[in-house]
Amino acid sequence: MVFSEHPVLLLLATDIDKDEGSGHGSSQNHSTEPPPMRKFDDSIPLKLLKARESTMAFFRPVLQEIGLTEQQWRVIRALNEHHELESKQLAELCCILSPSLTGIINRLEAQDYLKRRKSTEDQRRVLISLSEKAKIMFANVSPRLEGCYETMTNQLSPEKMQQLKELLDEIIKLER
Amino acid sequence: MVFSEHPVLLLLATDIDKDEGSGHGSSQNHSTEPPPMRKFDDSIPLKLLKARESTMAFFRPVLQEIGLTEQQWRVIRALNEHHELESKQLAELCCILSPSLTGIINRLEAQDYLKRRKSTEDQRRVLISLSEKAKIMFANVSPRLEGCYETMTNQLSPEKMQQLKELLDEIIKLER
DNA sequence: CCCATCTACTTAATATATTAATGAGATGGT
DNA sequence: ACCATCTCATTAATATATTAAGTAGATGGG
């Protein structure tokens, strides 16, 4: 994997106008110069973005049907496992920053999907839990989503899915 | 100014009480009961989200330093490879929907990072290309980002990275 | 040529992401 | 008890994501 390149050469390279017909016709490389920069769509962050999109496509129809966003469902799902959580804990579990979570909680509360109360020991903390309505909805919807998950897993193959999980866990652990 | 925070990714040692399932403790399942649901953070979409966050942590400091967002950089990077693109093509390459792209282009144009012109044959199409300022900036910044990429790759191992790419490509191909 | 239809882009409205700042409440040292 | 300092949640400001609606320009059939 070579990343080193001369900025100047790079600039010159951009002067080569590629025809832009939907395909990436990169067949005209006549130079014997150092390998060009990593191609745009070879980037891991971009692939992770696309992959996430592909997986969400399996679930979106169901969520859309019940009128919940991805993030709202993540919050409800986390609360289903933990009964009651502080805002901060919820944020960590759901990978949602606190300021975003505040709005999400407000909207879910307005729909009677959850309740908030203040901790008696520490008045700063807000404790959040599911309403009965949310529990019932969850019980109805989650089997359908599990079905979607199974479909997706089988379409790739359970082995590859497992392998992917392990690699993702390693990436997640990386510290910059 | 702390990036290392991203509290979202530090859910390693959260002292969130575990057990407490609503009545149905889940250590052992009856064979007749429906299988317990997948645990929350075993979900592939969530892992993909976290993994993307982890990878972006390697690049964010550099982007932040030059005052560009992730999406803005993606656009500039794509334009660096293709010289001139229609809005629609750019959207597809960058995985950004048209309405978002409109705003991103406006802001980048306001900073003199790119130029837009209308196609002469088809007045509907907008053609976008980098300004000289952007090309120079790109030439200066991209080597640093390539360095970040290399650091990340080595930290995981190039082999695993390659393996991950292949699995992600398979996921991306899945059709719902 | 006329018109229905389609396409590319934009606008609008709402939800979320991100960083900085604020306000109420806890905490420790003196 | 007093005060500087922290912490948690929220607000503010800006950028993006997402769906729906709108607008101008192409396109094909009658």
Short mmCIF file of C-alpha atoms (C1' of nucleotides) in Angstrom, two decimals:
data_model
loop_
_atom_site.label_atom_id
_atom_site.label_comp_id
_atom_site.label_asym_id
_atom_site.label_seq_id
_atom_site.Cartn_x
_atom_site.Cartn_y
_atom_site.Cartn_z
CA MET A 1 0.00 0.00 0.00
CA VAL A 2 1.66 3.18 -1.08
CA PHE A 3 0.39 6.49 0.08
CA SER A 4 3.34 8.67 -0.64
CA GLU A 5 2.97 10.86 -3.62
CA HIS A 6 4.24 14.17 -4.81
CA PRO A 7 1.67 16.86 -4.48
CA VAL A 8 2.86 18.38 -7.69
CA LEU A 9 2.44 15.24 -9.69
CA LEU A 10 -0.91 14.85 -8.13
CA LEU A 11 -1.93 18.26 -9.31
CA LEU A 12 -0.81 17.51 -12.81
CA ALA A 13 -2.65 14.27 -12.78
CA THR A 14 -5.88 16.07 -12.11
CA ASP A 15 -5.51 17.89 -15.38
CA ILE A 16 -6.21 14.70 -17.19
CA ASP A 17 -9.83 14.91 -17.97
CA LYS A 18 -11.56 11.65 -17.66
CA ASP A 19 -14.76 11.19 -19.56
CA GLU A 20 -17.44 10.90 -16.97
CA GLY A 21 -19.80 8.33 -18.29
CA SER A 22 -21.16 6.54 -15.26
CA GLY A 23 -18.36 3.95 -15.39
CA HIS A 24 -14.91 4.44 -13.94
CA GLY A 25 -12.94 3.89 -17.08
CA SER A 26 -9.48 4.09 -15.59
CA SER A 27 -7.74 2.30 -18.38
CA GLN A 28 -5.47 4.99 -19.72
CA ASN A 29 -2.61 5.01 -17.26
CA HIS A 30 0.46 5.24 -19.43
CA SER A 31 2.90 6.36 -16.76
CA THR A 32 5.46 4.32 -14.94
CA GLU A 33 5.35 6.79 -12.09
CA PRO A 34 4.66 5.92 -8.45
CA PRO A 35 1.24 4.41 -7.91
CA PRO A 36 -1.50 7.02 -7.68
CA MET A 37 -3.30 7.80 -4.53
CA ARG A 38 -5.78 5.41 -3.10
CA LYS A 39 -8.89 5.70 -5.14
CA PHE A 40 -11.76 7.59 -3.68
CA ASP A 41 -14.15 4.73 -3.21
CA ASP A 42 -11.51 2.45 -1.84
CA SER A 43 -11.66 4.33 1.42
CA ILE A 44 -12.61 2.35 4.48
CA PRO A 45 -14.68 5.08 6.10
CA LEU A 46 -16.71 5.40 2.90
CA LYS A 47 -17.17 1.67 2.65
CA LEU A 48 -18.35 1.58 6.25
CA LEU A 49 -20.85 4.28 5.42
CA LYS A 50 -22.14 2.42 2.38
CA ALA A 51 -22.24 -0.87 4.23
CA ARG A 52 -24.30 0.64 6.98
CA GLU A 53 -26.68 2.03 4.43
CA SER A 54 -27.03 -1.38 2.83
CA THR A 55 -27.84 -3.02 6.13
CA MET A 56 -30.30 -0.36 7.15
CA ALA A 57 -32.17 -0.88 3.91
CA PHE A 58 -33.38 -4.17 5.39
CA PHE A 59 -34.98 -2.49 8.38
CA ARG A 60 -36.04 0.91 7.14
CA PRO A 61 -39.38 -0.19 5.67
CA VAL A 62 -40.55 -1.53 9.00
CA LEU A 63 -39.41 1.50 10.97
CA GLN A 64 -40.96 3.78 8.41
CA GLU A 65 -44.24 1.98 8.74
CA ILE A 66 -44.43 2.69 12.45
CA GLY A 67 -43.07 6.20 12.06
CA LEU A 68 -39.89 5.91 14.08
CA THR A 69 -36.45 7.06 13.04
CA GLU A 70 -33.37 4.91 13.29
CA GLN A 71 -32.15 6.81 16.29
CA GLN A 72 -35.47 6.68 18.05
CA TRP A 73 -35.56 2.93 17.63
CA ARG A 74 -32.02 2.62 18.94
CA VAL A 75 -33.04 4.49 22.07
CA ILE A 76 -36.13 2.37 22.59
CA ARG A 77 -34.18 -0.79 22.03
CA ALA A 78 -31.53 0.17 24.56
CA LEU A 79 -34.18 1.07 27.12
CA ASN A 80 -35.86 -2.26 26.56
CA GLU A 81 -32.74 -3.98 27.83
CA HIS A 82 -31.95 -1.70 30.73
CA HIS A 83 -35.25 -0.62 32.25
CA GLU A 84 -34.04 2.77 33.28
CA LEU A 85 -31.00 4.72 32.22
CA GLU A 86 -29.43 8.10 32.68
CA SER A 87 -29.25 10.32 29.68
CA LYS A 88 -25.51 9.98 29.58
CA GLN A 89 -25.54 6.20 29.69
CA LEU A 90 -28.16 6.12 26.98
CA ALA A 91 -26.03 8.38 24.83
CA GLU A 92 -23.04 6.07 25.18
CA LEU A 93 -24.99 2.94 24.42
CA CYS A 94 -26.72 4.40 21.40
CA CYS A 95 -23.74 6.31 20.03
CA ILE A 96 -25.67 9.54 20.14
CA LEU A 97 -24.21 12.71 21.58
CA SER A 98 -25.99 14.33 24.47
CA PRO A 99 -27.34 17.35 22.63
CA SER A 100 -28.91 15.16 19.96
CA LEU A 101 -30.29 12.83 22.58
CA THR A 102 -32.07 15.66 24.35
CA GLY A 103 -34.15 16.32 21.27
CA ILE A 104 -34.79 12.65 20.58
CA ILE A 105 -35.98 12.14 24.13
CA ASN A 106 -38.24 15.16 23.92
CA ARG A 107 -39.91 13.89 20.78
CA LEU A 108 -40.31 10.36 22.10
CA GLU A 109 -41.71 11.69 25.33
CA ALA A 110 -44.20 13.82 23.41
CA GLN A 111 -45.41 10.60 21.74
CA ASP A 112 -45.75 8.88 25.12
CA TYR A 113 -43.06 6.37 24.30
CA LEU A 114 -41.00 7.14 27.36
CA LYS A 115 -40.93 8.79 30.73
CA ARG A 116 -38.27 10.89 32.37
CA ARG A 117 -37.73 11.63 36.01
CA LYS A 118 -35.00 13.21 38.04
CA SER A 119 -32.75 11.21 40.24
CA THR A 120 -33.51 11.93 43.88
CA GLU A 121 -29.90 11.67 45.02
CA ASP A 122 -28.39 13.72 42.23
CA GLN A 123 -30.72 16.35 40.88
CA ARG A 124 -28.60 16.78 37.78
CA ARG A 125 -29.29 13.33 36.43
CA VAL A 126 -32.30 12.46 34.34
CA LEU A 127 -33.57 8.90 34.42
CA ILE A 128 -35.39 7.58 31.41
CA SER A 129 -37.56 4.53 30.94
CA LEU A 130 -40.08 3.11 28.48
CA SER A 131 -43.80 3.68 28.80
CA GLU A 132 -46.28 0.81 28.66
CA LYS A 133 -47.22 1.92 25.18
CA ALA A 134 -43.62 1.60 24.09
CA LYS A 135 -43.23 -1.84 25.61
CA ILE A 136 -46.28 -3.10 23.77
CA MET A 137 -45.14 -1.55 20.52
CA PHE A 138 -41.71 -3.04 20.99
CA ALA A 139 -43.11 -6.49 21.56
CA ASN A 140 -45.05 -6.24 18.32
CA VAL A 141 -42.37 -4.76 16.15
CA SER A 142 -39.18 -6.41 17.29
CA PRO A 143 -40.01 -9.88 15.90
CA ARG A 144 -40.48 -8.40 12.48
CA LEU A 145 -37.14 -6.66 12.69
CA GLU A 146 -35.51 -9.86 13.85
CA GLY A 147 -36.87 -11.41 10.70
CA CYS A 148 -35.21 -8.72 8.64
CA TYR A 149 -31.98 -9.37 10.45
CA GLU A 150 -32.18 -13.06 9.71
CA THR A 151 -32.89 -12.40 6.06
CA MET A 152 -29.87 -10.17 5.85
CA THR A 153 -27.63 -12.64 7.67
CA ASN A 154 -28.62 -15.50 5.43
CA GLN A 155 -28.18 -13.44 2.33
CA LEU A 156 -24.55 -12.84 3.23
CA SER A 157 -24.01 -16.10 5.14
CA PRO A 158 -23.87 -16.42 8.91
CA GLU A 159 -20.17 -17.27 8.79
CA LYS A 160 -19.21 -14.13 6.95
CA MET A 161 -21.43 -12.10 9.20
CA GLN A 162 -19.63 -13.46 12.23
CA GLN A 163 -16.28 -12.77 10.64
CA LEU A 164 -17.36 -9.23 9.86
CA LYS A 165 -18.46 -8.66 13.44
CA GLU A 166 -15.08 -9.70 14.73
CA LEU A 167 -13.21 -7.41 12.38
CA LEU A 168 -15.48 -4.52 13.24
CA ASP A 169 -14.89 -5.12 16.94
CA GLU A 170 -11.18 -4.83 16.32
CA ILE A 171 -11.57 -1.59 14.41
CA ILE A 172 -13.76 -0.23 17.17
CA LYS A 173 -11.05 -0.91 19.72
CA LEU A 174 -8.40 1.05 17.87
CA GLU A 175 -7.17 4.09 19.72
CA ARG A 176 -5.94 7.07 17.89
CA MET B 1 -10.03 20.97 22.92
CA VAL B 2 -10.38 17.27 23.27
CA PHE B 3 -11.17 14.88 20.47
CA SER B 4 -10.25 11.82 22.38
CA GLU B 5 -13.40 12.25 24.29
CA HIS B 6 -16.17 11.18 21.91
CA PRO B 7 -17.81 9.69 24.94
CA VAL B 8 -19.83 7.70 22.53
CA LEU B 9 -17.04 5.30 21.88
CA LEU B 10 -15.99 4.69 25.43
CA LEU B 11 -18.73 2.40 26.49
CA LEU B 12 -16.18 -0.09 27.64
CA ALA B 13 -16.35 0.40 31.34
CA THR B 14 -19.80 1.79 31.79
CA ASP B 15 -21.16 0.72 35.09
CA ILE B 16 -24.57 0.11 33.71
CA ASP B 17 -26.38 -2.50 35.67
CA LYS B 18 -26.88 -5.49 33.53
CA ASP B 19 -29.35 -8.10 34.59
CA GLU B 20 -32.89 -7.11 35.34
CA GLY B 21 -34.86 -8.29 32.33
CA SER B 22 -38.54 -7.52 32.77
CA GLY B 23 -39.37 -10.72 34.55
CA HIS B 24 -37.79 -13.07 32.06
CA GLY B 25 -34.26 -13.46 33.27
CA SER B 26 -32.30 -14.63 30.30
CA SER B 27 -29.61 -17.01 31.39
CA GLN B 28 -31.40 -20.10 30.24
CA ASN B 29 -34.06 -20.31 27.62
CA HIS B 30 -36.82 -22.81 27.49
CA SER B 31 -36.75 -24.69 24.26
CA THR B 32 -40.36 -23.77 23.61
CA GLU B 33 -39.86 -20.07 24.17
CA PRO B 34 -38.95 -17.82 21.29
CA PRO B 35 -35.20 -17.25 21.28
CA PRO B 36 -34.19 -14.17 23.22
CA MET B 37 -33.54 -11.21 21.10
CA ARG B 38 -30.11 -10.34 19.91
CA LYS B 39 -28.37 -8.13 22.38
CA PHE B 40 -28.44 -4.48 21.59
CA ASP B 41 -24.81 -3.93 20.91
CA ASP B 42 -24.44 -7.07 18.91
CA SER B 43 -26.22 -5.38 16.05
CA ILE B 44 -24.32 -5.07 12.80
CA PRO B 45 -25.66 -1.64 11.88
CA LEU B 46 -24.54 -0.32 15.24
CA LYS B 47 -21.13 -1.91 14.90
CA LEU B 48 -20.77 -0.35 11.47
CA LEU B 49 -21.61 3.00 12.97
CA LYS B 50 -19.07 2.62 15.76
CA ALA B 51 -16.43 1.32 13.41
CA ARG B 52 -16.88 4.30 11.15
CA GLU B 53 -16.54 6.59 14.13
CA SER B 54 -13.32 4.84 15.14
CA THR B 55 -11.82 5.23 11.71
CA MET B 56 -12.84 8.86 11.39
CA ALA B 57 -11.11 9.60 14.65
CA PHE B 58 -7.84 9.16 12.77
CA PHE B 59 -8.67 11.88 10.27
CA ARG B 60 -10.83 14.32 12.17
CA PRO B 61 -7.99 16.29 13.75
CA VAL B 62 -6.54 17.16 10.35
CA LEU B 63 -9.89 18.10 8.84
CA GLN B 64 -10.74 20.15 11.87
CA GLU B 65 -7.51 22.01 11.58
CA ILE B 66 -8.35 23.18 8.07
CA GLY B 67 -11.98 23.79 8.92
CA LEU B 68 -13.62 21.29 6.60
CA THR B 69 -16.31 18.82 7.48
CA GLU B 70 -16.20 15.18 6.59
CA GLN B 71 -18.72 15.64 3.82
CA GLN B 72 -16.99 18.66 2.39
CA TRP B 73 -13.76 16.73 2.19
CA ARG B 74 -15.51 13.82 0.50
CA VAL B 75 -16.81 16.18 -2.16
CA ILE B 76 -13.43 17.77 -2.73
CA ARG B 77 -11.78 14.40 -2.91
CA ALA B 78 -14.22 13.11 -5.49
CA LEU B 79 -13.80 16.23 -7.59
CA ASN B 80 -10.07 15.82 -7.45
CA GLU B 81 -10.40 12.54 -9.25
CA HIS B 82 -13.00 13.50 -11.81
CA HIS B 83 -12.22 17.04 -12.78
CA GLU B 84 -15.83 18.02 -13.33
CA LEU B 85 -19.01 16.32 -12.26
CA GLU B 86 -22.73 16.84 -12.31
CA SER B 87 -24.41 17.30 -9.00
CA LYS B 88 -26.13 13.97 -9.36
CA GLN B 89 -22.94 12.08 -10.08
CA LEU B 90 -21.25 13.76 -7.18
CA ALA B 91 -24.08 12.80 -4.90
CA GLU B 92 -23.82 9.19 -5.89
CA LEU B 93 -20.05 9.02 -5.51
CA CYS B 94 -20.07 10.70 -2.13
CA CYS B 95 -23.15 8.95 -0.77
CA ILE B 96 -24.82 12.24 -0.11
CA LEU B 97 -28.40 12.94 -1.12
CA SER B 98 -29.07 15.76 -3.52
CA PRO B 99 -30.72 18.12 -1.07
CA SER B 100 -27.78 17.86 1.32
CA LEU B 101 -25.35 18.27 -1.50
CA THR B 102 -26.94 21.51 -2.59
CA GLY B 103 -26.09 23.08 0.74
CA ILE B 104 -22.61 21.61 0.87
CA ILE B 105 -21.86 22.95 -2.59
CA ASN B 106 -23.18 26.37 -1.67
CA ARG B 107 -20.93 26.58 1.36
CA LEU B 108 -17.87 25.31 -0.49
CA GLU B 109 -18.54 27.74 -3.30
CA ALA B 110 -18.83 30.57 -0.81
CA GLN B 111 -15.35 29.65 0.41
CA ASP B 112 -14.01 29.63 -3.14
CA TYR B 113 -13.25 25.95 -3.04
CA LEU B 114 -15.28 25.13 -6.11
CA LYS B 115 -17.01 26.52 -9.14
CA ARG B 116 -20.34 25.64 -10.65
CA ARG B 117 -21.55 26.24 -14.15
CA LYS B 118 -24.51 25.13 -16.15
CA SER B 119 -24.19 22.60 -18.88
CA THR B 120 -24.72 24.26 -22.24
CA GLU B 121 -26.51 21.30 -23.77
CA ASP B 122 -28.80 20.59 -20.85
CA GLN B 123 -29.63 23.65 -18.83
CA ARG B 124 -30.87 21.53 -15.95
CA ARG B 125 -27.49 20.08 -15.15
CA VAL B 126 -24.99 21.79 -12.91
CA LEU B 127 -21.33 21.04 -13.47
CA ILE B 128 -19.00 21.36 -10.55
CA SER B 129 -15.23 21.54 -10.40
CA LEU B 130 -12.47 22.49 -7.97
CA SER B 131 -11.00 25.97 -7.83
CA GLU B 132 -7.27 26.53 -7.92
CA LYS B 133 -7.38 27.31 -4.24
CA ALA B 134 -8.93 23.93 -3.57
CA LYS B 135 -6.38 22.09 -5.70
CA ILE B 136 -3.53 23.67 -3.80
CA MET B 137 -5.16 22.97 -0.47
CA PHE B 138 -5.80 19.39 -1.51
CA ALA B 139 -2.18 18.90 -2.51
CA ASN B 140 -1.08 20.11 0.89
CA VAL B 141 -3.54 18.22 3.01
CA SER B 142 -3.95 14.90 1.29
CA PRO B 143 -0.48 13.57 2.13
CA ARG B 144 -1.16 14.14 5.80
CA LEU B 145 -4.43 12.29 5.55
CA GLU B 146 -2.74 9.45 3.71
CA GLY B 147 -0.39 9.27 6.64
CA CYS B 148 -3.34 8.92 8.99
CA TYR B 149 -4.70 6.17 6.78
CA GLU B 150 -1.43 4.31 6.92
CA THR B 151 -1.26 4.62 10.68
CA MET B 152 -4.72 3.19 10.97
CA THR B 153 -4.02 0.36 8.55
CA ASN B 154 -0.88 -0.67 10.35
CA GLN B 155 -2.56 -0.49 13.70
CA LEU B 156 -5.08 -3.09 12.59
CA SER B 157 -2.80 -4.90 10.12
CA PRO B 158 -2.96 -4.54 6.35
CA GLU B 159 -4.22 -8.10 5.96
CA LYS B 160 -7.20 -7.61 8.21
CA MET B 161 -7.92 -4.32 6.55
CA GLN B 162 -8.03 -6.01 3.19
CA GLN B 163 -10.25 -8.73 4.55
CA LEU B 164 -12.57 -6.15 6.01
CA LYS B 165 -12.81 -4.31 2.71
CA GLU B 166 -13.85 -7.48 0.94
CA LEU B 167 -16.53 -8.27 3.46
CA LEU B 168 -17.84 -4.73 3.32
CA ASP B 169 -18.00 -4.91 -0.46
CA GLU B 170 -20.17 -7.99 -0.15
CA ILE B 171 -22.49 -6.31 2.29
CA ILE B 172 -22.74 -3.31 0.02
CA LYS B 173 -23.83 -5.51 -2.84
CA LEU B 174 -26.72 -7.04 -0.95
CA GLU B 175 -30.09 -6.23 -2.41
CA ARG B 176 -33.07 -5.97 -0.21
"C1'" DC C 1 -46.48 22.13 -32.54
"C1'" DC C 2 -48.75 20.89 -28.11
"C1'" DC C 3 -48.88 18.68 -24.07
"C1'" DA C 4 -48.20 15.09 -20.66
"C1'" DT C 5 -44.37 13.29 -18.58
"C1'" DC C 6 -39.87 12.82 -17.02
"C1'" DT C 7 -35.43 14.59 -15.12
"C1'" DA C 8 -32.05 17.48 -12.48
"C1'" DC C 9 -31.80 20.45 -9.17
"C1'" DT C 10 -33.63 23.27 -5.57
"C1'" DT C 11 -36.65 24.58 -1.48
"C1'" DA C 12 -39.14 23.44 2.53
"C1'" DA C 13 -39.85 21.13 6.82
"C1'" DT C 14 -38.34 18.29 10.31
"C1'" DA C 15 -34.77 15.31 12.70
"C1'" DT C 16 -30.11 14.58 13.85
"C1'" DA C 17 -24.79 15.70 14.25
"C1'" DT C 18 -21.40 18.63 16.05
"C1'" DT C 19 -19.13 22.14 18.81
"C1'" DA C 20 -19.45 25.79 22.13
"C1'" DA C 21 -21.68 27.97 25.89
"C1'" DT C 22 -24.94 28.07 29.79
"C1'" DG C 23 -27.21 26.94 34.25
"C1'" DA C 24 -28.23 24.01 38.05
"C1'" DG C 25 -26.35 20.90 41.01
"C1'" DA C 26 -22.50 18.22 43.21
"C1'" DT C 27 -17.66 18.03 45.35
"C1'" DG C 28 -13.44 18.92 47.47
"C1'" DG C 29 -10.31 21.80 49.81
"C1'" DT C 30 -9.61 25.51 52.98
"C1'" DA D 1 -19.63 27.55 55.63
"C1'" DC D 2 -17.20 29.50 51.29
"C1'" DC D 3 -15.63 29.16 46.91
"C1'" DA D 4 -13.34 27.32 42.87
"C1'" DT D 5 -14.06 23.49 40.17
"C1'" DC D 6 -16.52 19.63 38.07
"C1'" DT D 7 -20.43 17.22 36.08
"C1'" DC D 8 -24.79 16.61 33.78
"C1'" DA D 9 -28.12 18.10 31.05
"C1'" DT D 10 -29.78 21.56 28.14
"C1'" DT D 11 -29.65 25.49 24.81
"C1'" DA D 12 -27.62 27.79 20.82
"C1'" DA D 13 -25.74 27.91 16.29
"C1'" DT D 14 -24.48 25.76 12.24
"C1'" DA D 15 -24.09 21.63 9.05
"C1'" DT D 16 -26.21 17.39 7.31
"C1'" DA D 17 -29.91 13.71 6.64
"C1'" DT D 18 -34.32 12.71 5.02
"C1'" DT D 19 -38.80 13.02 2.79
"C1'" DA D 20 -41.97 15.80 0.21
"C1'" DA D 21 -43.02 19.43 -2.85
"C1'" DG D 22 -41.73 22.78 -6.32
"C1'" DT D 23 -39.49 24.66 -10.66
"C1'" DA D 24 -37.25 24.95 -14.95
"C1'" DG D 25 -35.67 22.40 -18.66
"C1'" DA D 26 -35.73 18.19 -21.65
"C1'" DT D 27 -38.34 14.42 -24.24
"C1'" DG D 28 -41.50 11.68 -26.63
"C1'" DG D 29 -45.98 10.80 -28.61
"C1'" DG D 30 -50.04 12.46 -30.87
#
